[in-house]
């Protein structure tokens, strides 16, 4: 399962670059920076990580979306153009995939949307687990359906678990067989930080520091 960092904080990306296969951004995380800086931030992210970097279009209408998607795709060879799971987004996905531009179909909340993303040649489709949970449904159940359909139908599009809020989402996505997951730095930290690991290290360090003293004593 590919692991992406979800966000545009350069310090987070530099800190975690050895653990991740790429980065996903969205208009909300980029809005924390001035719009004039978005392109340079994305360029900087592409220079830090070797894998795909998803950047989303802001246009909603097909022609504008296609023009914006093509423009975004030229920023760097690592760019994956993020498009919404809407009628215009699916059409734009089809057009960009014909051009060979990698795409990530975002804001996916149903297996039917994921299926259309695959039919339109998306590179990735991003089912939003956390936001579907927030709406009173099960994000992991949707993910399970999508992974099952993609296996039965032999779709090439990769399933990218997104809107990940906790370790249950991470472990669930891995068990279900998602191809990729994107998580904020807070959740990635929970993947490697464990209180028992920290406590065990403290015990080992304390025992080791006593080692020479105790050998002298015996
Ligand atoms: C990633 O591609 C999405 O933009 C992101 O996972 C959304 O996460 P959120 O629902 O926590 O904002």
mmCIF file of C-alpha atoms and ligand atoms in Angstrom:
data_model
loop_
_atom_site.group_PDB
_atom_site.id
_atom_site.type_symbol
_atom_site.label_atom_id
_atom_site.label_comp_id
_atom_site.label_asym_id
_atom_site.label_seq_id
_atom_site.Cartn_x
_atom_site.Cartn_y
_atom_site.Cartn_z
ATOM 1 C CA UNK A 1 0.000 0.000 0.000
ATOM 2 C CA UNK A 2 1.466 3.368 -1.022
ATOM 3 C CA UNK A 3 1.535 5.907 1.800
ATOM 4 C CA UNK A 4 1.004 9.573 0.986
ATOM 5 C CA UNK A 5 1.177 12.556 3.283
ATOM 6 C CA UNK A 6 -2.016 14.628 3.164
ATOM 7 C CA UNK A 7 -1.100 18.317 3.412
ATOM 8 C CA UNK A 8 1.100 21.101 2.131
ATOM 9 C CA UNK A 9 3.213 21.893 5.178
ATOM 10 C CA UNK A 10 6.806 21.819 3.940
ATOM 11 C CA UNK A 11 8.265 21.081 7.385
ATOM 12 C CA UNK A 12 5.990 18.042 7.728
ATOM 13 C CA UNK A 13 6.908 16.846 4.241
ATOM 14 C CA UNK A 14 10.666 17.212 4.788
ATOM 15 C CA UNK A 15 10.422 15.498 8.180
ATOM 16 C CA UNK A 16 8.494 12.493 6.856
ATOM 17 C CA UNK A 17 9.902 12.200 3.327
ATOM 18 C CA UNK A 18 11.671 8.886 4.031
ATOM 19 C CA UNK A 19 8.393 7.277 5.128
ATOM 20 C CA UNK A 20 6.128 8.409 2.298
ATOM 21 C CA UNK A 21 5.560 7.617 -1.378
ATOM 22 C CA UNK A 22 4.062 10.975 -2.324
ATOM 23 C CA UNK A 23 1.855 13.861 -1.204
ATOM 24 C CA UNK A 24 -1.778 14.869 -1.664
ATOM 25 C CA UNK A 25 -2.938 18.467 -1.335
ATOM 26 C CA UNK A 26 -6.327 20.122 -1.703
ATOM 27 C CA UNK A 27 -7.579 23.726 -1.994
ATOM 28 C CA UNK A 28 -8.252 23.899 1.765
ATOM 29 C CA UNK A 29 -4.697 22.997 2.800
ATOM 30 C CA UNK A 30 -3.229 25.300 0.121
ATOM 31 C CA UNK A 31 -5.503 28.154 1.257
ATOM 32 C CA UNK A 32 -3.323 28.437 4.371
ATOM 33 C CA UNK A 33 -0.771 30.044 2.011
ATOM 34 C CA UNK A 34 -1.173 33.051 -0.321
ATOM 35 C CA UNK A 35 -2.554 31.997 -3.729
ATOM 36 C CA UNK A 36 0.483 33.564 -5.425
ATOM 37 C CA UNK A 37 2.647 31.029 -3.563
ATOM 38 C CA UNK A 38 0.708 27.856 -4.459
ATOM 39 C CA UNK A 39 2.713 27.029 -7.574
ATOM 40 C CA UNK A 40 6.064 27.455 -5.813
ATOM 41 C CA UNK A 41 4.878 25.372 -2.837
ATOM 42 C CA UNK A 42 3.837 22.562 -5.166
ATOM 43 C CA UNK A 43 7.180 22.827 -7.015
ATOM 44 C CA UNK A 44 8.987 22.646 -3.690
ATOM 45 C CA UNK A 45 6.970 19.565 -2.628
ATOM 46 C CA UNK A 46 7.793 17.889 -5.966
ATOM 47 C CA UNK A 47 11.480 18.526 -5.362
ATOM 48 C CA UNK A 48 11.344 16.940 -1.884
ATOM 49 C CA UNK A 49 9.437 13.731 -2.651
ATOM 50 C CA UNK A 50 10.009 11.345 -5.527
ATOM 51 C CA UNK A 51 6.442 10.013 -5.924
ATOM 52 C CA UNK A 52 3.174 11.555 -7.114
ATOM 53 C CA UNK A 53 2.027 14.938 -5.817
ATOM 54 C CA UNK A 54 -1.718 15.546 -6.165
ATOM 55 C CA UNK A 55 -2.878 19.102 -6.847
ATOM 56 C CA UNK A 56 -6.555 19.887 -7.274
ATOM 57 C CA UNK A 57 -8.280 22.077 -9.861
ATOM 58 C CA UNK A 58 -10.468 24.899 -8.563
ATOM 59 C CA UNK A 59 -12.635 25.162 -11.696
ATOM 60 C CA UNK A 60 -15.994 23.400 -11.760
ATOM 61 C CA UNK A 61 -16.924 23.615 -15.458
ATOM 62 C CA UNK A 62 -15.495 21.155 -17.964
ATOM 63 C CA UNK A 63 -13.633 23.557 -20.306
ATOM 64 C CA UNK A 64 -12.077 25.574 -17.460
ATOM 65 C CA UNK A 65 -11.274 22.403 -15.555
ATOM 66 C CA UNK A 66 -9.529 20.894 -18.555
ATOM 67 C CA UNK A 67 -7.506 24.047 -19.166
ATOM 68 C CA UNK A 68 -6.562 24.244 -15.469
ATOM 69 C CA UNK A 69 -5.764 20.524 -15.302
ATOM 70 C CA UNK A 70 -3.453 20.784 -18.303
ATOM 71 C CA UNK A 71 -1.766 23.851 -16.786
ATOM 72 C CA UNK A 72 -1.296 22.136 -13.399
ATOM 73 C CA UNK A 73 0.084 19.001 -15.045
ATOM 74 C CA UNK A 74 2.906 21.048 -16.585
ATOM 75 C CA UNK A 75 4.214 22.257 -13.213
ATOM 76 C CA UNK A 76 6.222 19.058 -12.685
ATOM 77 C CA UNK A 77 6.351 15.495 -14.001
ATOM 78 C CA UNK A 78 5.248 14.207 -10.544
ATOM 79 C CA UNK A 79 1.923 16.061 -10.668
ATOM 80 C CA UNK A 80 -1.282 14.074 -10.431
ATOM 81 C CA UNK A 81 -4.257 16.302 -11.318
ATOM 82 C CA UNK A 82 -7.031 16.081 -8.749
ATOM 83 C CA UNK A 83 -10.530 16.339 -10.158
ATOM 84 C CA UNK A 84 -13.875 16.165 -8.346
ATOM 85 C CA UNK A 85 -16.246 13.209 -8.802
ATOM 86 C CA UNK A 86 -18.755 15.277 -10.758
ATOM 87 C CA UNK A 87 -20.094 14.968 -14.313
ATOM 88 C CA UNK A 88 -17.567 17.581 -15.502
ATOM 89 C CA UNK A 89 -14.806 16.005 -13.411
ATOM 90 C CA UNK A 90 -15.356 12.564 -14.961
ATOM 91 C CA UNK A 91 -15.376 14.042 -18.489
ATOM 92 C CA UNK A 92 -12.214 15.956 -17.733
ATOM 93 C CA UNK A 93 -10.643 12.784 -16.330
ATOM 94 C CA UNK A 94 -11.390 10.986 -19.600
ATOM 95 C CA UNK A 95 -9.803 13.815 -21.632
ATOM 96 C CA UNK A 96 -6.698 14.082 -19.452
ATOM 97 C CA UNK A 97 -6.160 10.322 -19.381
ATOM 98 C CA UNK A 98 -6.269 10.279 -23.206
ATOM 99 C CA UNK A 99 -3.447 12.868 -23.023
ATOM 100 C CA UNK A 100 -1.567 10.580 -20.586
ATOM 101 C CA UNK A 101 -1.933 12.975 -17.638
ATOM 102 C CA UNK A 102 -2.134 11.192 -14.240
ATOM 103 C CA UNK A 103 -5.354 11.966 -12.363
ATOM 104 C CA UNK A 104 -6.774 11.536 -8.877
ATOM 105 C CA UNK A 105 -10.586 11.596 -8.645
ATOM 106 C CA UNK A 106 -11.381 13.186 -5.328
ATOM 107 C CA UNK A 107 -14.444 13.709 -3.112
ATOM 108 C CA UNK A 108 -15.559 10.137 -3.815
ATOM 109 C CA UNK A 109 -18.414 9.081 -1.525
ATOM 110 C CA UNK A 110 -19.844 6.028 -3.297
ATOM 111 C CA UNK A 111 -18.819 2.862 -5.094
ATOM 112 C CA UNK A 112 -20.722 4.088 -8.174
ATOM 113 C CA UNK A 113 -18.556 7.219 -8.352
ATOM 114 C CA UNK A 114 -15.408 5.113 -7.957
ATOM 115 C CA UNK A 115 -16.581 2.830 -10.770
ATOM 116 C CA UNK A 116 -17.045 5.812 -13.108
ATOM 117 C CA UNK A 117 -13.596 7.134 -12.178
ATOM 118 C CA UNK A 118 -12.118 3.795 -13.234
ATOM 119 C CA UNK A 119 -14.140 3.755 -16.479
ATOM 120 C CA UNK A 120 -12.829 7.249 -17.286
ATOM 121 C CA UNK A 121 -9.215 6.125 -16.856
ATOM 122 C CA UNK A 122 -8.356 7.729 -13.508
ATOM 123 C CA UNK A 123 -4.942 6.871 -12.087
ATOM 124 C CA UNK A 124 -6.305 7.087 -8.522
ATOM 125 C CA UNK A 125 -9.740 7.424 -6.985
ATOM 126 C CA UNK A 126 -9.973 8.810 -3.453
ATOM 127 C CA UNK A 127 -12.874 7.546 -1.312
ATOM 128 C CA UNK A 128 -13.264 9.915 1.666
ATOM 129 C CA UNK A 129 -13.540 7.733 4.768
ATOM 130 C CA UNK A 130 -13.711 10.323 7.555
ATOM 131 C CA UNK A 131 -16.224 12.630 5.917
ATOM 132 C CA UNK A 132 -18.534 9.694 5.135
ATOM 133 C CA UNK A 133 -18.272 8.554 8.779
ATOM 134 C CA UNK A 134 -19.144 12.138 9.814
ATOM 135 C CA UNK A 135 -22.277 11.896 7.659
ATOM 136 C CA UNK A 136 -23.389 8.805 9.594
ATOM 137 C CA UNK A 137 -22.239 6.124 7.140
ATOM 138 C CA UNK A 138 -19.251 3.787 7.188
ATOM 139 C CA UNK A 139 -16.247 4.952 5.178
ATOM 140 C CA UNK A 140 -14.550 1.574 5.514
ATOM 141 C CA UNK A 141 -17.662 -0.267 4.215
ATOM 142 C CA UNK A 142 -17.619 1.938 1.123
ATOM 143 C CA UNK A 143 -13.902 1.246 0.689
ATOM 144 C CA UNK A 144 -14.524 -2.485 0.953
ATOM 145 C CA UNK A 145 -17.169 -2.335 -1.798
ATOM 146 C CA UNK A 146 -14.864 -0.340 -4.071
ATOM 147 C CA UNK A 147 -11.883 -2.667 -3.610
ATOM 148 C CA UNK A 148 -14.159 -5.670 -4.260
ATOM 149 C CA UNK A 149 -15.633 -4.137 -7.435
ATOM 150 C CA UNK A 150 -12.195 -3.150 -8.756
ATOM 151 C CA UNK A 151 -10.939 -6.686 -8.198
ATOM 152 C CA UNK A 152 -13.990 -8.348 -9.834
ATOM 153 C CA UNK A 153 -13.946 -5.908 -12.769
ATOM 154 C CA UNK A 154 -10.148 -5.909 -13.058
ATOM 155 C CA UNK A 155 -9.966 -2.091 -13.080
ATOM 156 C CA UNK A 156 -6.488 -0.584 -13.213
ATOM 157 C CA UNK A 157 -7.341 2.568 -11.259
ATOM 158 C CA UNK A 158 -5.714 2.560 -7.820
ATOM 159 C CA UNK A 159 -7.935 2.949 -4.770
ATOM 160 C CA UNK A 160 -6.543 5.678 -2.499
ATOM 161 C CA UNK A 161 -8.119 5.822 0.963
ATOM 162 C CA UNK A 162 -8.494 9.515 1.873
ATOM 163 C CA UNK A 163 -9.986 11.700 4.593
ATOM 164 C CA UNK A 164 -8.223 9.426 7.050
ATOM 165 C CA UNK A 165 -8.699 10.428 10.676
ATOM 166 C CA UNK A 166 -7.301 7.598 12.812
ATOM 167 C CA UNK A 167 -5.400 4.311 12.983
ATOM 168 C CA UNK A 168 -8.615 2.309 12.558
ATOM 169 C CA UNK A 169 -8.890 3.842 9.090
ATOM 170 C CA UNK A 170 -5.234 3.035 8.347
ATOM 171 C CA UNK A 171 -5.371 -0.581 9.484
ATOM 172 C CA UNK A 172 -8.836 -1.086 7.969
ATOM 173 C CA UNK A 173 -7.667 0.241 4.580
ATOM 174 C CA UNK A 174 -4.635 -2.072 4.638
ATOM 175 C CA UNK A 175 -6.730 -5.142 5.548
ATOM 176 C CA UNK A 176 -9.325 -4.336 2.870
ATOM 177 C CA UNK A 177 -6.547 -4.030 0.302
ATOM 178 C CA UNK A 178 -6.527 -0.350 -0.683
ATOM 179 C CA UNK A 179 -3.672 0.379 -3.107
ATOM 180 C CA UNK A 180 -2.796 3.616 -1.347
ATOM 181 C CA UNK A 181 -3.675 5.767 1.610
ATOM 182 C CA UNK A 182 -3.171 9.432 2.334
ATOM 183 C CA UNK A 183 -3.005 10.640 5.907
ATOM 184 C CA UNK A 184 -2.259 13.873 7.728
ATOM 185 C CA UNK A 185 1.020 14.125 9.647
ATOM 186 C CA UNK A 186 -0.889 13.686 12.934
ATOM 187 C CA UNK A 187 -2.105 10.215 11.879
ATOM 188 C CA UNK A 188 1.233 9.257 10.290
ATOM 189 C CA UNK A 189 2.870 10.071 13.640
ATOM 190 C CA UNK A 190 0.463 7.662 15.358
ATOM 191 C CA UNK A 191 1.685 4.935 12.977
ATOM 192 C CA UNK A 192 5.224 5.110 14.291
ATOM 193 C CA UNK A 193 4.824 6.459 17.831
ATOM 194 C CA UNK A 194 3.781 3.951 20.478
ATOM 195 C CA UNK A 195 3.966 4.598 24.242
ATOM 196 C CA UNK A 196 5.186 1.028 24.879
ATOM 197 C CA UNK A 197 8.026 1.467 22.368
ATOM 198 C CA UNK A 198 9.055 4.674 24.156
ATOM 199 C CA UNK A 199 8.781 3.012 27.579
ATOM 200 C CA UNK A 200 10.737 -0.038 26.361
ATOM 201 C CA UNK A 201 13.519 2.175 25.033
ATOM 202 C CA UNK A 202 13.776 3.942 28.373
ATOM 203 C CA UNK A 203 14.129 0.586 30.153
ATOM 204 C CA UNK A 204 16.779 -0.622 27.683
ATOM 205 C CA UNK A 205 18.736 2.644 27.994
ATOM 206 C CA UNK A 206 18.603 2.508 31.807
ATOM 207 C CA UNK A 207 19.701 -1.168 31.908
ATOM 208 C CA UNK A 208 22.483 -0.530 29.417
ATOM 209 C CA UNK A 209 23.809 2.417 31.423
ATOM 210 C CA UNK A 210 24.043 0.096 34.479
ATOM 211 C CA UNK A 211 25.812 -2.624 32.488
ATOM 212 C CA UNK A 212 29.484 -1.703 33.194
ATOM 213 C CA UNK A 213 28.756 -0.896 36.831
ATOM 214 C CA UNK A 214 27.049 -4.244 37.462
ATOM 215 C CA UNK A 215 29.837 -6.185 35.673
ATOM 216 C CA UNK A 216 32.429 -4.524 37.942
ATOM 217 C CA UNK A 217 30.381 -5.475 40.966
ATOM 218 C CA UNK A 218 30.285 -9.228 40.114
HETATM 219 C C1 LIG B 1 -7.029 14.008 0.155
HETATM 220 O O1 LIG B 1 -6.851 13.808 -1.003
HETATM 221 C C2 LIG B 1 -8.159 14.788 0.675
HETATM 222 O O2 LIG B 1 -8.157 16.068 0.195
HETATM 223 C C3 LIG B 1 -8.143 14.749 2.171
HETATM 224 O O3 LIG B 1 -7.849 13.443 2.594
HETATM 225 C C4 LIG B 1 -9.384 15.304 2.814
HETATM 226 O O4 LIG B 1 -9.318 15.037 4.188
HETATM 227 P P1 LIG B 1 -10.324 15.726 5.236
HETATM 228 O O5 LIG B 1 -11.676 15.130 5.048
HETATM 229 O O6 LIG B 1 -9.744 15.375 6.572
HETATM 230 O O7 LIG B 1 -10.289 17.188 4.946
#
